[in-house]
Tab-separated table of C-alpha atoms and ligand atoms in Angstrom:
chain	number	residue	atom	x	y	z
A	166	MET	CA	17.707	12.347	-41.487
A	167	SER	CA	19.545	13.190	-37.929
A	168	MET	CA	18.728	16.473	-36.880
A	169	ALA	CA	22.063	18.689	-35.684
A	170	ALA	CA	22.412	18.671	-32.310
A	171	SER	CA	21.430	22.015	-30.657
A	172	THR	CA	18.554	22.758	-33.366
A	173	PRO	CA	15.240	21.753	-32.806
A	174	LEU	CA	12.953	19.838	-34.772
A	175	SER	CA	10.439	22.290	-36.701
A	176	PRO	CA	6.471	21.335	-36.558
A	177	GLY	CA	5.749	19.299	-39.249
A	178	ALA	CA	8.965	17.060	-38.582
A	179	THR	CA	8.207	13.622	-37.337
A	180	ILE	CA	9.406	11.676	-34.301
A	181	GLY	CA	9.864	8.007	-34.293
A	182	ILE	CA	8.326	5.681	-31.522
A	183	LEU	CA	9.422	2.641	-30.626
A	184	GLY	CA	6.969	0.816	-29.181
A	185	ASN	CA	2.706	0.490	-29.336
A	186	GLY	CA	1.287	1.048	-25.998
A	187	GLN	CA	-0.588	2.813	-24.467
A	188	LEU	CA	2.693	5.312	-23.413
A	189	GLY	CA	3.366	5.665	-26.834
A	190	ARG	CA	-0.880	6.187	-28.183
A	191	MET	CA	0.032	9.456	-25.076
A	192	LEU	CA	2.767	10.388	-26.647
A	193	CYS	CA	1.660	10.785	-30.146
A	194	LEU	CA	-1.094	13.106	-28.910
A	195	ALA	CA	1.270	15.464	-27.197
A	196	ALA	CA	3.331	15.072	-30.266
A	197	ALA	CA	0.366	16.828	-32.306
A	198	ARG	CA	-0.636	19.415	-29.499
A	199	LEU	CA	3.143	20.484	-30.904
A	200	GLY	CA	2.550	19.891	-34.544
A	201	TYR	CA	4.560	17.032	-34.968
A	202	ARG	CA	4.164	13.953	-36.996
A	203	THR	CA	4.603	10.303	-35.597
A	204	HIS	CA	5.533	7.162	-36.172
A	205	VAL	CA	5.636	3.826	-34.357
A	206	TYR	CA	6.812	1.191	-34.332
A	207	GLY	CA	6.325	-2.232	-33.299
A	208	PRO	CA	5.251	-5.548	-33.625
A	209	ASP	CA	1.297	-5.616	-32.857
A	210	ARG	CA	-1.668	-4.602	-35.235
A	211	ASP	CA	-4.130	-2.200	-34.320
A	212	SER	CA	-3.037	-1.413	-31.322
A	213	PRO	CA	-2.837	1.706	-29.364
A	214	ALA	CA	-0.170	4.008	-30.726
A	215	GLU	CA	-1.526	3.028	-33.939
A	216	GLN	CA	-4.293	4.127	-33.918
A	217	VAL	CA	-3.685	7.927	-32.887
A	218	ALA	CA	0.224	7.874	-34.802
A	219	THR	CA	0.678	9.749	-38.234
A	220	VAL	CA	2.164	6.243	-39.710
A	221	ALA	CA	2.646	3.217	-37.795
A	222	THR	CA	4.820	0.846	-39.601
A	223	VAL	CA	3.977	-3.073	-38.078
A	224	ALA	CA	7.012	-5.143	-37.994
A	225	ALA	CA	9.223	-7.440	-35.374
A	226	TYR	CA	12.466	-5.669	-33.797
A	227	ASP	CA	14.183	-7.972	-35.546
A	228	ASP	CA	13.015	-7.198	-38.814
A	229	GLU	CA	16.596	-5.050	-40.137
A	230	ALA	CA	15.254	-3.847	-43.348
A	231	ALA	CA	11.820	-2.219	-41.661
A	232	LEU	CA	13.955	-1.461	-38.852
A	233	ALA	CA	15.876	0.851	-41.972
A	234	ALA	CA	12.811	2.145	-43.098
A	235	PHE	CA	11.644	3.452	-40.153
A	236	ALA	CA	14.887	5.159	-38.939
A	237	ASP	CA	15.071	6.474	-42.800
A	238	ALA	CA	11.355	8.539	-42.359
A	239	VAL	CA	11.870	9.884	-39.049
A	240	ASP	CA	14.149	13.013	-37.437
A	241	VAL	CA	14.464	11.451	-34.220
A	242	ILE	CA	13.846	7.689	-32.126
A	243	THR	CA	12.702	7.258	-28.461
A	244	PHE	CA	10.729	4.145	-26.760
A	245	GLU	CA	7.664	3.908	-24.672
A	246	PHE	CA	9.285	0.512	-23.359
A	247	GLU	CA	12.324	-0.398	-21.747
A	248	ASN	CA	12.326	-3.843	-22.784
A	249	VAL	CA	13.379	-2.843	-26.532
A	250	PRO	CA	15.763	-5.654	-28.202
A	251	ALA	CA	19.467	-4.296	-28.188
A	252	GLN	CA	20.429	-5.555	-30.752
A	253	ALA	CA	17.647	-2.900	-32.683
A	254	ALA	CA	18.118	-0.279	-29.702
A	255	ALA	CA	22.200	0.036	-31.482
A	256	PHE	CA	20.850	-0.752	-35.223
A	257	LEU	CA	18.956	2.526	-35.073
A	258	ALA	CA	21.128	4.444	-33.059
A	259	ALA	CA	23.914	3.290	-36.094
A	260	HIS	CA	20.971	5.005	-38.378
A	261	THR	CA	19.564	8.143	-36.516
A	262	ASP	CA	19.414	9.751	-32.709
A	263	VAL	CA	17.837	7.803	-29.790
A	264	ARG	CA	16.977	9.279	-27.331
A	265	PRO	CA	17.746	8.174	-23.980
A	266	SER	CA	20.468	6.726	-24.948
A	267	TRP	CA	21.072	3.348	-25.570
A	268	ARG	CA	23.313	2.924	-21.911
A	269	ALA	CA	20.112	3.774	-20.133
A	270	LEU	CA	18.290	0.902	-21.611
A	271	GLU	CA	20.550	-1.324	-20.784
A	272	VAL	CA	20.818	-0.027	-17.114
A	273	ALA	CA	17.188	-0.232	-17.080
A	274	GLN	CA	16.691	-3.876	-18.754
A	275	ASP	CA	18.542	-5.827	-16.077
A	276	ARG	CA	17.713	-5.627	-12.244
A	277	THR	CA	21.460	-6.758	-11.036
A	278	LYS	CA	22.661	-3.294	-13.221
A	279	GLU	CA	20.230	-1.204	-12.171
A	280	LYS	CA	20.690	-1.844	-8.233
A	281	THR	CA	24.968	-1.302	-9.474
A	282	PHE	CA	23.961	1.677	-11.132
A	283	PHE	CA	22.114	3.329	-8.128
A	284	ALA	CA	24.969	2.291	-5.410
A	285	GLU	CA	27.214	4.117	-7.951
A	286	ILE	CA	25.340	7.500	-7.389
A	287	GLY	CA	25.151	6.474	-3.947
A	288	ALA	CA	21.807	5.998	-3.645
A	289	ALA	CA	20.199	3.439	-1.681
A	290	THR	CA	18.215	0.345	-2.259
A	291	PRO	CA	17.139	-2.104	-1.137
A	292	PRO	CA	19.895	-5.530	0.510
A	293	TRP	CA	20.216	-7.879	-2.503
A	294	ARG	CA	22.443	-10.037	-3.978
A	295	PRO	CA	22.719	-11.671	-7.750
A	296	ILE	CA	20.810	-15.332	-8.345
A	297	ASP	CA	22.436	-17.195	-10.740
A	298	SER	CA	21.197	-21.124	-8.902
A	299	LEU	CA	19.458	-22.921	-6.697
A	300	ASP	CA	22.150	-23.164	-4.450
A	301	ASP	CA	23.096	-19.276	-4.636
A	302	LEU	CA	19.474	-18.784	-3.470
A	303	LYS	CA	19.814	-21.232	-0.701
A	304	THR	CA	23.106	-19.333	0.139
A	305	ALA	CA	22.266	-16.189	-0.285
A	306	LEU	CA	19.411	-17.281	2.360
A	307	ASN	CA	21.695	-16.938	4.975
A	308	THR	CA	22.604	-13.402	4.483
A	309	ILE	CA	19.286	-12.127	3.300
A	310	LYS	CA	17.206	-13.190	6.025
A	311	PRO	CA	12.957	-13.313	4.726
A	312	PRO	CA	11.183	-12.053	4.292
A	313	ALA	CA	12.940	-11.340	1.242
A	314	ILE	CA	11.456	-11.773	-2.853
A	315	LEU	CA	13.420	-13.304	-5.526
A	316	LYS	CA	12.695	-11.373	-8.664
A	317	THR	CA	14.345	-12.513	-12.474
A	318	ALA	CA	16.688	-10.156	-12.882
A	319	ARG	CA	15.196	-9.500	-17.227
A	320	LEU	CA	11.399	-8.611	-18.172
A	321	GLY	CA	10.051	-8.697	-15.114
A	322	TYR	CA	6.854	-6.119	-14.794
A	323	ASP	CA	4.010	-5.967	-12.976
A	324	GLY	CA	5.370	-8.892	-10.070
A	325	LYS	CA	5.390	-11.421	-13.440
A	326	GLY	CA	8.698	-12.986	-12.425
A	327	GLN	CA	8.403	-13.048	-8.516
A	328	ALA	CA	8.375	-15.173	-5.475
A	329	LYS	CA	7.725	-13.288	-2.423
A	330	ILE	CA	10.076	-15.846	0.165
A	331	THR	CA	8.967	-15.959	3.548
A	332	ASN	CA	10.593	-19.098	5.343
A	333	ALA	CA	14.412	-19.850	3.926
A	334	SER	CA	12.036	-23.651	2.989
A	335	ASP	CA	10.457	-21.852	0.116
A	336	ALA	CA	13.628	-20.943	-1.383
A	337	ASP	CA	12.774	-24.477	-4.111
A	338	SER	CA	9.219	-23.765	-4.479
A	339	ALA	CA	10.638	-19.860	-5.072
A	340	TRP	CA	12.785	-20.790	-7.633
A	341	LYS	CA	10.664	-22.739	-9.874
A	342	THR	CA	8.048	-20.023	-9.754
A	343	ILE	CA	10.387	-17.941	-11.128
A	344	GLY	CA	11.420	-20.520	-13.650
A	345	GLY	CA	14.773	-20.619	-11.908
A	346	GLU	CA	15.108	-24.599	-13.079
A	347	ALA	CA	14.671	-23.981	-16.802
A	348	VAL	CA	17.761	-20.879	-16.753
A	349	SER	CA	19.832	-22.207	-19.033
A	350	SER	CA	23.018	-19.494	-20.131
A	351	THR	CA	21.029	-15.728	-18.692
A	352	ARG	CA	23.449	-14.539	-16.692
A	353	PRO	CA	22.504	-13.287	-14.099
A	354	TYR	CA	19.257	-15.367	-13.969
A	355	ALA	CA	17.575	-13.086	-10.524
A	356	ILE	CA	18.304	-10.958	-7.465
A	357	LEU	CA	17.196	-11.851	-4.184
A	358	GLU	CA	16.155	-8.638	-2.787
A	359	GLY	CA	15.556	-7.837	1.355
A	360	PHE	CA	11.542	-7.715	2.193
A	361	VAL	CA	11.152	-3.877	2.382
A	362	ASP	CA	8.791	-2.663	5.390
A	363	PHE	CA	8.257	0.863	4.201
A	364	THR	CA	5.442	2.703	4.528
A	365	ARG	CA	4.673	4.482	1.430
A	366	GLU	CA	5.663	3.772	-2.211
A	367	ILE	CA	6.315	7.080	-4.374
A	368	SER	CA	7.821	7.639	-7.681
A	369	VAL	CA	9.824	10.921	-9.153
A	370	ILE	CA	9.931	11.065	-13.124
A	371	ALA	CA	13.201	13.389	-14.304
A	372	ALA	CA	13.494	14.996	-17.674
A	373	ARG	CA	16.676	16.490	-18.953
A	374	SER	CA	16.768	18.218	-22.561
A	375	ARG	CA	19.961	17.568	-25.267
A	376	ASP	CA	21.760	20.718	-23.615
A	377	GLY	CA	22.066	19.068	-20.287
A	378	ALA	CA	18.725	21.318	-18.136
A	379	THR	CA	16.953	19.161	-16.002
A	380	VAL	CA	13.053	19.328	-14.652
A	381	CYS	CA	11.415	17.115	-12.229
A	382	PHE	CA	7.729	17.000	-11.489
A	383	GLU	CA	6.752	16.331	-7.759
A	384	PRO	CA	6.974	12.469	-6.179
A	385	THR	CA	3.804	10.697	-6.976
A	386	GLU	CA	2.239	7.834	-3.863
A	387	ASN	CA	1.511	4.940	-5.427
A	388	VAL	CA	-0.596	2.086	-4.161
A	389	HIS	CA	-0.152	-1.075	-5.660
A	390	THR	CA	-2.539	-3.650	-5.921
A	391	ASN	CA	-1.903	-7.775	-7.383
A	392	HIS	CA	2.134	-6.270	-7.543
A	393	MET	CA	0.387	-4.106	-10.577
A	394	LEU	CA	0.122	0.014	-9.381
A	395	ALA	CA	-3.554	0.869	-8.604
A	396	THR	CA	-3.220	4.749	-7.623
A	397	SER	CA	-1.047	7.577	-7.996
A	398	THR	CA	-2.107	10.652	-5.911
A	399	VAL	CA	-0.356	13.974	-5.552
A	400	PRO	CA	0.661	15.695	-3.433
A	401	ALA	CA	2.313	12.694	-1.774
A	402	ALA	CA	2.507	12.082	2.096
A	403	ILE	CA	5.927	13.241	2.609
A	404	SER	CA	7.867	15.849	3.764
A	405	SER	CA	9.490	18.268	1.748
A	406	ALA	CA	12.824	17.211	2.338
A	407	ILE	CA	12.714	14.191	1.353
A	408	ALA	CA	10.033	14.835	-1.824
A	409	ALA	CA	13.199	17.205	-2.604
A	410	THR	CA	15.739	13.939	-1.613
A	411	ALA	CA	13.911	12.131	-4.428
A	412	CYS	CA	13.599	14.654	-7.565
A	413	ASP	CA	18.196	14.839	-6.690
A	414	ILE	CA	17.897	11.412	-7.293
A	415	ALA	CA	16.043	10.608	-10.181
A	416	VAL	CA	17.986	14.102	-11.608
A	417	ARG	CA	21.089	12.640	-10.531
A	418	ALA	CA	20.446	9.287	-12.150
A	419	ALA	CA	19.451	11.140	-15.541
A	420	VAL	CA	22.753	13.245	-15.926
A	421	ALA	CA	24.730	9.740	-14.617
A	422	LEU	CA	23.109	8.257	-17.361
A	423	ASP	CA	23.761	11.164	-19.872
A	424	LEU	CA	19.699	10.791	-20.037
A	425	VAL	CA	17.593	12.990	-22.885
A	426	GLY	CA	14.307	12.218	-22.543
A	427	LEU	CA	12.248	10.593	-18.858
A	428	LEU	CA	13.678	8.838	-16.212
A	429	ALA	CA	10.750	7.329	-13.534
A	430	VAL	CA	12.533	6.040	-10.427
A	431	GLU	CA	9.969	4.347	-7.935
A	432	MET	CA	11.294	4.360	-4.500
A	433	PHE	CA	10.250	2.303	-1.328
A	434	VAL	CA	9.668	4.952	1.786
A	435	ALA	CA	11.807	3.441	5.049
A	436	PRO	CA	10.037	3.971	8.443
A	437	ASP	CA	12.457	6.641	9.665
A	438	GLY	CA	12.175	8.149	5.742
A	439	THR	CA	15.370	6.599	4.044
A	440	LEU	CA	15.051	6.406	0.244
A	441	LEU	CA	15.545	3.248	-1.110
A	442	CYS	CA	15.128	2.685	-4.785
A	443	ASN	CA	13.897	0.212	-6.340
A	444	GLU	CA	14.374	-0.286	-9.971
A	445	MET	CA	13.752	2.624	-12.816
A	446	ALA	CA	12.181	3.276	-16.228
A	447	PRO	CA	14.190	5.549	-18.956
A	448	ARG	CA	10.132	6.688	-20.578
A	449	PRO	CA	7.347	7.968	-19.718
A	450	HIS	CA	5.393	5.990	-16.125
A	451	ASN	CA	2.089	4.719	-15.439
A	452	SER	CA	2.623	7.068	-11.834
A	453	GLY	CA	3.085	9.859	-13.823
A	454	HIS	CA	-0.413	9.818	-16.156
A	455	TRP	CA	-1.769	12.618	-13.414
A	456	THR	CA	0.319	14.880	-14.877
A	457	MET	CA	-1.945	14.982	-18.007
A	458	ASP	CA	-4.655	16.874	-15.757
A	459	GLY	CA	-1.914	18.313	-13.572
A	460	GLY	CA	-1.886	21.815	-15.007
A	461	GLY	CA	1.328	22.196	-16.249
A	462	CYS	CA	2.828	20.586	-19.183
A	463	ASP	CA	2.264	16.469	-19.035
A	464	GLN	CA	5.026	14.251	-18.587
A	465	PHE	CA	4.211	13.040	-22.388
A	466	GLU	CA	4.852	16.560	-23.845
A	467	MET	CA	8.532	16.884	-21.626
A	468	LEU	CA	9.805	13.961	-23.424
A	469	VAL	CA	8.496	15.079	-26.970
A	470	ARG	CA	10.296	18.612	-25.840
A	471	ALA	CA	13.131	16.674	-24.325
A	472	ALA	CA	13.603	14.257	-28.187
A	473	ALA	CA	13.049	17.527	-30.635
A	474	GLY	CA	15.315	19.883	-28.641
A	475	LEU	CA	12.909	21.619	-27.479
A	476	PRO	CA	12.888	23.521	-24.237
A	477	LEU	CA	12.080	21.667	-20.767
A	478	VAL	CA	9.746	23.750	-18.341
A	479	THR	CA	9.155	23.714	-14.650
A	480	PRO	CA	6.576	21.177	-14.449
A	481	MET	CA	3.549	23.304	-12.561
A	482	ARG	CA	1.264	21.389	-10.661
A	483	THR	CA	-2.188	24.171	-9.981
A	484	VAL	CA	-5.019	20.448	-8.371
A	485	ASP	CA	-4.494	17.014	-6.368
A	486	VAL	CA	-4.575	14.518	-7.656
A	487	THR	CA	-5.210	10.863	-7.430
A	488	MET	CA	-4.773	8.838	-10.825
A	489	ILE	CA	-6.866	5.156	-11.385
A	490	ASN	CA	-5.712	2.342	-13.256
A	491	LEU	CA	-8.933	0.956	-15.363
A	492	VAL	CA	-7.459	-2.323	-15.100
A	493	GLY	CA	-9.525	-5.238	-16.627
A	494	ASP	CA	-12.746	-5.136	-15.620
A	495	GLY	CA	-12.261	-2.096	-13.975
A	496	ILE	CA	-14.085	-0.611	-17.069
A	497	GLU	CA	-16.313	-1.415	-15.533
A	498	ASP	CA	-16.982	1.913	-13.089
A	499	LEU	CA	-16.642	4.076	-17.006
A	500	GLU	CA	-20.437	4.708	-16.020
A	501	ARG	CA	-19.630	6.366	-13.127
A	502	TYR	CA	-16.724	8.556	-14.424
A	503	TYR	CA	-18.651	10.069	-17.179
A	504	THR	CA	-20.574	11.499	-15.381
A	505	ASP	CA	-18.107	12.672	-12.484
A	506	PRO	CA	-17.240	16.516	-12.920
A	507	THR	CA	-14.068	15.768	-11.347
A	508	ALA	CA	-13.166	12.559	-13.358
A	509	ARG	CA	-10.713	12.616	-16.306
A	510	VAL	CA	-11.161	9.990	-18.795
A	511	HIS	CA	-8.205	8.416	-20.755
A	512	LEU	CA	-9.240	5.402	-21.961
A	513	TYR	CA	-6.335	3.324	-24.100
A	514	GLY	CA	-8.376	2.253	-27.064
A	515	LYS	CA	-8.030	-1.623	-26.988
A	516	ALA	CA	-11.097	-3.878	-28.069
A	517	HIS	CA	-10.309	-6.249	-25.199
A	518	ALA	CA	-10.398	-6.144	-21.510
A	519	ARG	CA	-9.047	-9.121	-19.735
A	520	ALA	CA	-7.739	-9.358	-16.164
A	521	GLY	CA	-4.744	-7.777	-15.695
A	522	ARG	CA	-4.305	-5.713	-18.893
A	523	LYS	CA	-4.512	-1.552	-18.359
A	524	MET	CA	-7.280	-0.425	-20.060
A	525	GLY	CA	-7.370	2.768	-19.553
A	526	HIS	CA	-7.044	5.877	-16.547
A	527	VAL	CA	-9.167	8.054	-15.056
A	528	ASN	CA	-7.404	11.469	-12.950
A	529	ILE	CA	-9.865	13.103	-10.973
A	530	VAL	CA	-9.268	16.510	-9.547
A	531	ARG	CA	-9.858	18.689	-6.677
A	532	LEU	CA	-8.410	21.569	-5.621
A	533	LYS	CA	-5.580	21.899	-4.825
A	534	LYS	CA	-4.346	22.270	-0.977
A	535	SER	CA	-0.901	22.170	-0.901
B	122	AMP	P1	8.517	-4.453	-8.751
B	122	AMP	O1	7.978	-5.151	-9.884
B	122	AMP	O2	10.475	-4.725	-8.676
B	122	AMP	O3	8.380	-2.891	-9.696
B	122	AMP	O4	8.115	-4.872	-7.435
B	122	AMP	C1	6.335	-4.698	-7.837
B	122	AMP	C2	5.775	-4.161	-6.171
B	122	AMP	O5	6.058	-4.892	-5.554
B	122	AMP	C3	6.447	-2.587	-5.860
B	122	AMP	O6	5.794	-2.030	-6.399
B	122	AMP	C4	6.015	-3.193	-4.714
B	122	AMP	O7	4.503	-3.329	-3.915
B	122	AMP	C5	6.483	-5.004	-4.048
B	122	AMP	N1	8.234	-5.602	-4.122
B	122	AMP	C6	8.614	-5.694	-4.351
B	122	AMP	N2	10.104	-5.613	-4.619
B	122	AMP	C7	10.364	-5.321	-2.961
B	122	AMP	C8	10.593	-5.022	-1.309
B	122	AMP	N3	11.896	-5.179	-1.833
B	122	AMP	N4	9.950	-5.276	-0.748
B	122	AMP	C9	8.302	-4.678	-0.988
B	122	AMP	N5	7.750	-5.191	-1.372
B	122	AMP	C10	8.473	-4.578	-2.512
């Protein structure tokens, strides 16, 4: 049921979403506002996205019959997380339009590919080396001196699969922490990355349409607690020149990937103002949730527009915003936010709060100062 590239999807058409977490949920809500139906696909029952989607398929990512039926039932497919199994994405791409491209997924799934890609587009990164063994790690530590961080190449997020190395003598325990002892066929297994003494962390989200038009949300300043995003604030306390460079990098990356959709890039701001790219995600991003109450088209609507072939609009911001993640027991702060007129509460419909589980977020809006 794929559409000709130049024809926008009409209201009533169905947007397929691979993955059924909170990003899928907010994508469904944005799609509904534009008159589209949504069909989410993922392995979990009563998921955040299933609760608000028009249709939900609960099936495994390797269930080819279910994937084929899903592809037949939708007009375009996008995804809400980058660790969609390669085979599932390739299988779907053979059946219908998948946006962004498989190439964007492939690069974002592997830190070695991601870092190499940043270098290819002329964007700086922290110094890094691919690591396949404890011996590799010990050798690399001669070049990338501690402090450094060892990260699994694939499937790490929110600090999972990472170990900080403060002294070269930490190599054995760091290798063990990231599961290196069990390494078999996965190559490359990890990267060693120099620890950056950054002044702040920012992220920026670019969007690209089917016809190649690009727009960029302004950078947000991010604070992490226990490796997980805690708050995102706009405007970031950076110069307009650094903000423009950050957007330029994200747009260049989106163009180089021939991506249709969103690309979020996380960066460290070094003391001299240099931007060092940490990682990227070809999907809506937690640090972009402020856009939901920022005053203009939000990141979820922007992705729906890109996937549906509608025009993108320049992001607009009418207020200053701090987005606060409600993680695990952070949900207890809700009472306070419910009575705060500057707080916009967004909950994800998850029944059980667990330590480290993102339950929702709150956007605190203030009159715009800059
Ligand atoms: P990541 O999973 O790579 O996004 O890492 C999670 C967080 O760990 C980042 O947002 C940073 O706060 C911190 N971090 C990761 N890599 C580095 C690095 N090379 N130098 C300093 N801090 C880092």
